[in-house]
Tab-separated table of C-alpha atoms and ligand atoms in Angstrom:
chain	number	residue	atom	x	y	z
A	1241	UNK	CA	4.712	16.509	35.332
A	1242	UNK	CA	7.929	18.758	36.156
A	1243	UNK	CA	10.848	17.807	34.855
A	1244	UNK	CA	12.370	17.673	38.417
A	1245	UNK	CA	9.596	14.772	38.709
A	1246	UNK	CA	10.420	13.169	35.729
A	1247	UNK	CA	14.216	12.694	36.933
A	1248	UNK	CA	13.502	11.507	40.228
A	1249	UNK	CA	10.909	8.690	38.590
A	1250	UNK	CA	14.037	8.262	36.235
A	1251	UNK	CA	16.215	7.379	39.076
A	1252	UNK	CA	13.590	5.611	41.308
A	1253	UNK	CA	13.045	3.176	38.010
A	1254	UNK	CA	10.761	0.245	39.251
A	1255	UNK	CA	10.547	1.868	42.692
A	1256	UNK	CA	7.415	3.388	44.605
A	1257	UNK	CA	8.069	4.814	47.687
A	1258	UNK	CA	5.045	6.680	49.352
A	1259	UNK	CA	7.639	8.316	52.205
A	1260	UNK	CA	9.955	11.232	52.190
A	1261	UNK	CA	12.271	12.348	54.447
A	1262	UNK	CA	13.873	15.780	54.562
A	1263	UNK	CA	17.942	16.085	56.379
A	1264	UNK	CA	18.248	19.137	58.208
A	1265	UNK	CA	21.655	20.891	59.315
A	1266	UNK	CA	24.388	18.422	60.167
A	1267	UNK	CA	22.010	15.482	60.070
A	1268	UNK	CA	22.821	13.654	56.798
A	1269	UNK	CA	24.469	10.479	58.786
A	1270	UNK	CA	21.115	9.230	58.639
A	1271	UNK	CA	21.523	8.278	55.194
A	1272	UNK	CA	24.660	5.921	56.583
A	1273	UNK	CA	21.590	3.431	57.746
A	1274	UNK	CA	19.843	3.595	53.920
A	1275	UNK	CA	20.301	0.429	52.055
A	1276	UNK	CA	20.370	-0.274	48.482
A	1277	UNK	CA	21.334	3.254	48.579
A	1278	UNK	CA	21.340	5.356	45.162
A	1279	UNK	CA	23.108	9.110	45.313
A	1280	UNK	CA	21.844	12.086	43.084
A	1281	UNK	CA	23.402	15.511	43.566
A	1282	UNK	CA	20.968	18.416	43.303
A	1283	UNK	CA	22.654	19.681	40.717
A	1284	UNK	CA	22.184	16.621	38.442
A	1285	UNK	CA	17.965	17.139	38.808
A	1286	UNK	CA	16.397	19.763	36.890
A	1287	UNK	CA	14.549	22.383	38.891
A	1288	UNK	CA	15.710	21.327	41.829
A	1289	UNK	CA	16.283	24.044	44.780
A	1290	UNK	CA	19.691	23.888	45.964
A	1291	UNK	CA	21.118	25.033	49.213
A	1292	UNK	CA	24.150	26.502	49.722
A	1293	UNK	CA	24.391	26.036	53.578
A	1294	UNK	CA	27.475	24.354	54.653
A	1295	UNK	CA	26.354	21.523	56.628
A	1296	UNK	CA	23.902	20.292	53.854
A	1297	UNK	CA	24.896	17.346	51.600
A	1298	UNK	CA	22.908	18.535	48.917
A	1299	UNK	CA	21.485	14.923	47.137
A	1300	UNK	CA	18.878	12.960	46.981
A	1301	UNK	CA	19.352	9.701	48.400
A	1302	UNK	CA	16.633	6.634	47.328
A	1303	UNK	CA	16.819	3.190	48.668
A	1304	UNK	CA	15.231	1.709	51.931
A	1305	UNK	CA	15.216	2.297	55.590
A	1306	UNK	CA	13.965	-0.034	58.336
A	1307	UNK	CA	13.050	-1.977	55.264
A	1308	UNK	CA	10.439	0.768	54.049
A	1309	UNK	CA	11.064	2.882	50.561
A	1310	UNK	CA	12.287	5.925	51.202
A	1311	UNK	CA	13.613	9.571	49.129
A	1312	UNK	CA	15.632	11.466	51.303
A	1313	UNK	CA	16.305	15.062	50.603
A	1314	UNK	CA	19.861	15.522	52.134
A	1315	UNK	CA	19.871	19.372	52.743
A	1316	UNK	CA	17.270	22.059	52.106
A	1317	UNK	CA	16.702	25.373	50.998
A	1318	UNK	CA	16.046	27.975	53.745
A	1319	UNK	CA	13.715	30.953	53.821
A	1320	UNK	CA	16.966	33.073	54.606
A	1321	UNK	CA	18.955	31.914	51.659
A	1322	UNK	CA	16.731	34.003	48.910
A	1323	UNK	CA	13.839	35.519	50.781
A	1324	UNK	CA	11.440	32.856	49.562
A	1325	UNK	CA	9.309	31.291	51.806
A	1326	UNK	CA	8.037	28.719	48.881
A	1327	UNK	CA	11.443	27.902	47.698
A	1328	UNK	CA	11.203	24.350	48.330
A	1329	UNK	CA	7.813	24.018	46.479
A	1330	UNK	CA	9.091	22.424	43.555
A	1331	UNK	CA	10.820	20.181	45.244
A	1332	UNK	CA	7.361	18.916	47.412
A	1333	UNK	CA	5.354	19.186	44.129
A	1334	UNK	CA	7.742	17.292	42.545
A	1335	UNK	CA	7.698	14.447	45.307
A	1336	UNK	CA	4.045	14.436	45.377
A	1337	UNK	CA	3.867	13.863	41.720
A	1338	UNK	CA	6.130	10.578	42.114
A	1339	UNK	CA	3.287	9.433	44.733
A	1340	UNK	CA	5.004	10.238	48.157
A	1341	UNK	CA	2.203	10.599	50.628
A	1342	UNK	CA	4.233	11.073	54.005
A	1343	UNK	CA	6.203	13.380	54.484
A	1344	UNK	CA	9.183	13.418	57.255
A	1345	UNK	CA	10.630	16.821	58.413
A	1346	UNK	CA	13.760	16.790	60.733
A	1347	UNK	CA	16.019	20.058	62.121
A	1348	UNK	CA	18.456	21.343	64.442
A	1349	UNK	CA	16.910	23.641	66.485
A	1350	UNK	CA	17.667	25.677	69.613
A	1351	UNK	CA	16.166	24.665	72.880
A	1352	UNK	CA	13.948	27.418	75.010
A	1353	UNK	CA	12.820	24.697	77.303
A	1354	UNK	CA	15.234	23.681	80.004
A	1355	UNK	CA	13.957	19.954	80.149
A	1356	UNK	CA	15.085	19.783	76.776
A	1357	UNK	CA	18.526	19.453	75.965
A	1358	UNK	CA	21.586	19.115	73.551
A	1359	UNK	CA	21.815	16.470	71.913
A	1360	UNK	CA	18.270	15.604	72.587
A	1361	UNK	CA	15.257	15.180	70.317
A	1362	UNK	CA	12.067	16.908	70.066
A	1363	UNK	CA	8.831	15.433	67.952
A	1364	UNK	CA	7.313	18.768	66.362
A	1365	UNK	CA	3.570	18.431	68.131
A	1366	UNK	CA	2.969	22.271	66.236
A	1367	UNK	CA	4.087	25.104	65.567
A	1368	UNK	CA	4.788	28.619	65.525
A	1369	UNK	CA	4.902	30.735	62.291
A	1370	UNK	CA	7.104	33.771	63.716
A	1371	UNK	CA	8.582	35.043	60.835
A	1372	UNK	CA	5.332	36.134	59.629
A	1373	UNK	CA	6.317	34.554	55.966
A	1374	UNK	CA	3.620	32.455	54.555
A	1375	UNK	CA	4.881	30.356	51.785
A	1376	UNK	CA	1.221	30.194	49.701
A	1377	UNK	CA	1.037	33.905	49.580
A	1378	UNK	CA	0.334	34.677	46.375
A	1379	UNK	CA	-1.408	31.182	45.652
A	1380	UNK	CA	-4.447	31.933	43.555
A	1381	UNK	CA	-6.559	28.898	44.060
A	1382	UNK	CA	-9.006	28.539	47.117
A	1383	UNK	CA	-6.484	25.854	48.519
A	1384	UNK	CA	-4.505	28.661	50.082
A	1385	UNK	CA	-6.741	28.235	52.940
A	1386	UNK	CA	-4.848	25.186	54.603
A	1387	UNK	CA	-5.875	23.768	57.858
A	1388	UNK	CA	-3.554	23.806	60.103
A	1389	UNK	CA	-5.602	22.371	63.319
A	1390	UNK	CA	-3.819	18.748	62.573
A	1391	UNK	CA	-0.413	19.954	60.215
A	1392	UNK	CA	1.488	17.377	62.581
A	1393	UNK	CA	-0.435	14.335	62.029
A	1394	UNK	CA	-1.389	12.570	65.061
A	1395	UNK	CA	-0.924	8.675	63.832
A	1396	UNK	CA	2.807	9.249	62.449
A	1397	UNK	CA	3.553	11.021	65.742
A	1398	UNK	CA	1.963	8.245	68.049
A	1399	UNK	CA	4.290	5.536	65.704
A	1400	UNK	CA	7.657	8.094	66.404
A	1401	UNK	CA	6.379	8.031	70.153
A	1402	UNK	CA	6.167	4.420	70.302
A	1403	UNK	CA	9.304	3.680	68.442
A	1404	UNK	CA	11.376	5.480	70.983
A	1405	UNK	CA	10.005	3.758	73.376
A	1406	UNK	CA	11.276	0.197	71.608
A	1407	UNK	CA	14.318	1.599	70.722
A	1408	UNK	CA	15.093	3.048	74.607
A	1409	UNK	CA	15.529	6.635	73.343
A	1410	UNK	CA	14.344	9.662	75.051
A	1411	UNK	CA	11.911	11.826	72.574
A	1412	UNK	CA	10.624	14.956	73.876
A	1413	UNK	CA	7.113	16.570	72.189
A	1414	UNK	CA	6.887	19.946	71.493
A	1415	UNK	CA	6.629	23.426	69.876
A	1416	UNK	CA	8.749	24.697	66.956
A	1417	UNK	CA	9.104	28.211	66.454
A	1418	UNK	CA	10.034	29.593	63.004
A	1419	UNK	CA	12.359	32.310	63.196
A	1420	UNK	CA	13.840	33.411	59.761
A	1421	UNK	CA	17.237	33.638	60.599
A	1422	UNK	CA	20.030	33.347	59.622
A	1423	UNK	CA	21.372	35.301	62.589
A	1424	UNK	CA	20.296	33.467	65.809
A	1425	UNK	CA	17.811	34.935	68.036
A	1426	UNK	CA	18.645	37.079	70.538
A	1427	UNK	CA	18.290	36.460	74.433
A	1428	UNK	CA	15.196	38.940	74.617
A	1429	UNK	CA	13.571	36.561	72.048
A	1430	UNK	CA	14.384	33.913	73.468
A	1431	UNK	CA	12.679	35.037	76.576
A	1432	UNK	CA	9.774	35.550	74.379
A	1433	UNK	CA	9.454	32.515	72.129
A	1434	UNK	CA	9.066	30.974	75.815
A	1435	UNK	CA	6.500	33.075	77.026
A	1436	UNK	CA	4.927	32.947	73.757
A	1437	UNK	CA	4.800	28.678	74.275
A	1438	UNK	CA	7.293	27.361	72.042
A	1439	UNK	CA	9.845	24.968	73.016
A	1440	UNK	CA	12.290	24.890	70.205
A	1441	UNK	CA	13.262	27.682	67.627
A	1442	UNK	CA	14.672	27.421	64.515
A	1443	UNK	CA	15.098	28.708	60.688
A	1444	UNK	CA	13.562	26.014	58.629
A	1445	UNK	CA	10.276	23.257	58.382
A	1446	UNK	CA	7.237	25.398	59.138
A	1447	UNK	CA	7.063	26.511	55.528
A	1448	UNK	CA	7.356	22.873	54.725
A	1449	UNK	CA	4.818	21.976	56.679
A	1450	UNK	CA	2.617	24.362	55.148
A	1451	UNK	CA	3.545	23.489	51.480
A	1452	UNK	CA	2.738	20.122	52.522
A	1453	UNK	CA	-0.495	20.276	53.710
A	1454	UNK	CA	-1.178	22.455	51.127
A	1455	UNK	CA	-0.668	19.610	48.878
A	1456	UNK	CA	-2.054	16.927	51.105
A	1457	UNK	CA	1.146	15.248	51.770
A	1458	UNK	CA	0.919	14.120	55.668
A	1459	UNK	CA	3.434	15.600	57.864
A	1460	UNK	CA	5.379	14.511	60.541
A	1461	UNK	CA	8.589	16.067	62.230
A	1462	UNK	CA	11.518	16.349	64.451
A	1463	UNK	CA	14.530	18.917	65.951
A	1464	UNK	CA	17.390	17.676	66.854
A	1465	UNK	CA	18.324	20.282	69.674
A	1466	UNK	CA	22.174	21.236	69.205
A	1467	UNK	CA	22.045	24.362	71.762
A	1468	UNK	CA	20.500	26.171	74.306
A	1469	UNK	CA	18.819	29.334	72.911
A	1470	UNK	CA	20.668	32.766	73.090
A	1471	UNK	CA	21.246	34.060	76.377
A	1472	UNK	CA	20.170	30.534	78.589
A	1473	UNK	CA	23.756	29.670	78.766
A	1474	UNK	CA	25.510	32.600	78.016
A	1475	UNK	CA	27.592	30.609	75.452
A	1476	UNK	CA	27.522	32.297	71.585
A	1477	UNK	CA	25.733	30.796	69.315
A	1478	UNK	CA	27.021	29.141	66.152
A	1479	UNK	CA	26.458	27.502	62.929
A	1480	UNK	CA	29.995	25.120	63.967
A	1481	UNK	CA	28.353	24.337	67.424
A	1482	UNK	CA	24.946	23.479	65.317
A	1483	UNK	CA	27.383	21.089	62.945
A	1484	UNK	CA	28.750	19.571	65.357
A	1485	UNK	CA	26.286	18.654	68.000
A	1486	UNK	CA	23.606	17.603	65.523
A	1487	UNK	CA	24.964	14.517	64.795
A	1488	UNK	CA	24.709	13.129	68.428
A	1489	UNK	CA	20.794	13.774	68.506
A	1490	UNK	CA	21.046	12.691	64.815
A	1491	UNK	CA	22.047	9.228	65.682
A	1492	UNK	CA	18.918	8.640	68.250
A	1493	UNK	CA	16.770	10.332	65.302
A	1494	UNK	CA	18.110	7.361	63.084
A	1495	UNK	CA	17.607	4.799	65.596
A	1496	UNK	CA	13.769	6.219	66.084
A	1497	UNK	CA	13.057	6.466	62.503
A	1498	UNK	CA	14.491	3.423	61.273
A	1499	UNK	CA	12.047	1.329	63.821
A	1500	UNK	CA	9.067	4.165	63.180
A	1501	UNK	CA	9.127	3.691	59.341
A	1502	UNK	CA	7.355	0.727	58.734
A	1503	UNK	CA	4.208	2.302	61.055
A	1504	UNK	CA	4.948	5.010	59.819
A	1505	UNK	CA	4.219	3.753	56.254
A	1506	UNK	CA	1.511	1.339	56.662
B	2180	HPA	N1	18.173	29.171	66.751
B	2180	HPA	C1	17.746	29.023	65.491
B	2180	HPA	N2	18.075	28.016	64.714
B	2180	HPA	C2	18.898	27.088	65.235
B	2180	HPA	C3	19.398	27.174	66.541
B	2180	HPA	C4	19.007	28.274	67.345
B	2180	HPA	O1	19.386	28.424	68.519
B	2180	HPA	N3	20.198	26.097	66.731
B	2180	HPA	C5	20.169	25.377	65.583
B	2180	HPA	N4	19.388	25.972	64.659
């Protein structure tokens, strides 16, 4: 086992969550809900991959939410950050190796579908790969060949669907784009991420995905949409506006995975 593994079972002591949950830009107010909460900087677990994007907390956070067991990764490392696709790797091997089986993604993303809006939320039904990065490239085994008909597993999304339902929150389905980033897209791709059938587009999670299935972790995931793509609007686009619109669709996320998780994890 890695060492980052060894820390985290460490820290998790008599604890055995099977569920993960990954904090994307300006979302880490979910963790306000975690009880029993435990805080471990990044840079206080060996091996861990640690982002430098403002916005990110940067700790793990173990306790329990809606009751369930949980490790939250508050902040990620993105593709754009080093020019590695598999940069969070260890971090996914590691949390398969303390016997997390589900894994939750969340984002901000940028709408490209006018019926979904700021501040909204969007369960990730499947995705788009645009950056053309593949995260297993250079995997030697014949594992590299991942399925990817199912990556977004169908029971975990039908327990998110539900749950907003009981909760009263609105919870769009749709397609996430990957775009590297980190400058936004422009209107002409906009245009085309439409055409092309996305819904949302953003800079992180489809590599996640990927490394996830890869190591038969089941996947389920949400953006939190903080702006219209380029050129819908005609506002700029910014990494302030994402901060500080994601924590509006943040709170709904909370509300919908807090009365998901225990489907989610039976
Ligand atoms: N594009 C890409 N990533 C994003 C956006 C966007 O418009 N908004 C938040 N993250």
């Amino acid at each position: 086992m890695s060492a980052l593994a060894d820390a985290l079972r460490s820290h998790l002591g008599a604890r055995v969550p099977r569920v993960a949950l990954v904090l994307g830009s300006g979302l880490g107010a979910l963790v306000e809900a975690v009880e029993d909460a435990r805080h471990i900087p990044y840079a206080a677990l060996p091996g861990m991959p640690v982002s430098a994007v403002s916005g990110h907390a940067g700790e793990v956070v173990i306790g329990r939410l809606g009751g369930v067991e949980i490790v939250i990764l508050s902040g990620r490392i993105h593709y754009y950050e080093a020019g590695d696709p598999a940069a969070m790797r260890p971090a996914l091997e590691a949390l398969k190796a303390i016997g997390i089986e589900i894994l939750v993604l969340t984002n901000a993303a940028g709408s490209v579908n006018p019926a979904i809006g700021p501040g909204e939320v969007m369960l990730i039904e499947d995705h788009i790969a645009f950056s053309g990065r593949n995260p297993l490239i250079g995997e030697a085994t014949d594992a590299r060949f991942v399925g990817m008909t199912t990556a977004y597993d169908a029971a975990l999304r039908t327990a998110m669907l539900r749950a907003a339902v009981k909760v009263e929150e609105g919870l769009h389905r749709g397609v996430y784009m990957w775009f590297s980033g980190p400058s936004f897209e422009t209107p002409a791709e906009i245009r085309m991420a439409r055409v092309l059938g996305a819904d949302a587009v953003g800079m992180s999670t489809v590599p996640e995905t990927i490394l996830a299935r890869f190591l038969q972790l089941r996947v389920v995931a949400a953006s939190v949409i903080t702006n219209m793509g380029a050129g819908i609007t005609g506002n700029e686009l910014s990494h302030t506006e994402t901060k500080e619109v994601a924590p509006t669709g943040g709170a709904r996320l909370a509300r919908i995975l807090r009365e998901a998780l225990p489907d989610i994890a039976a």
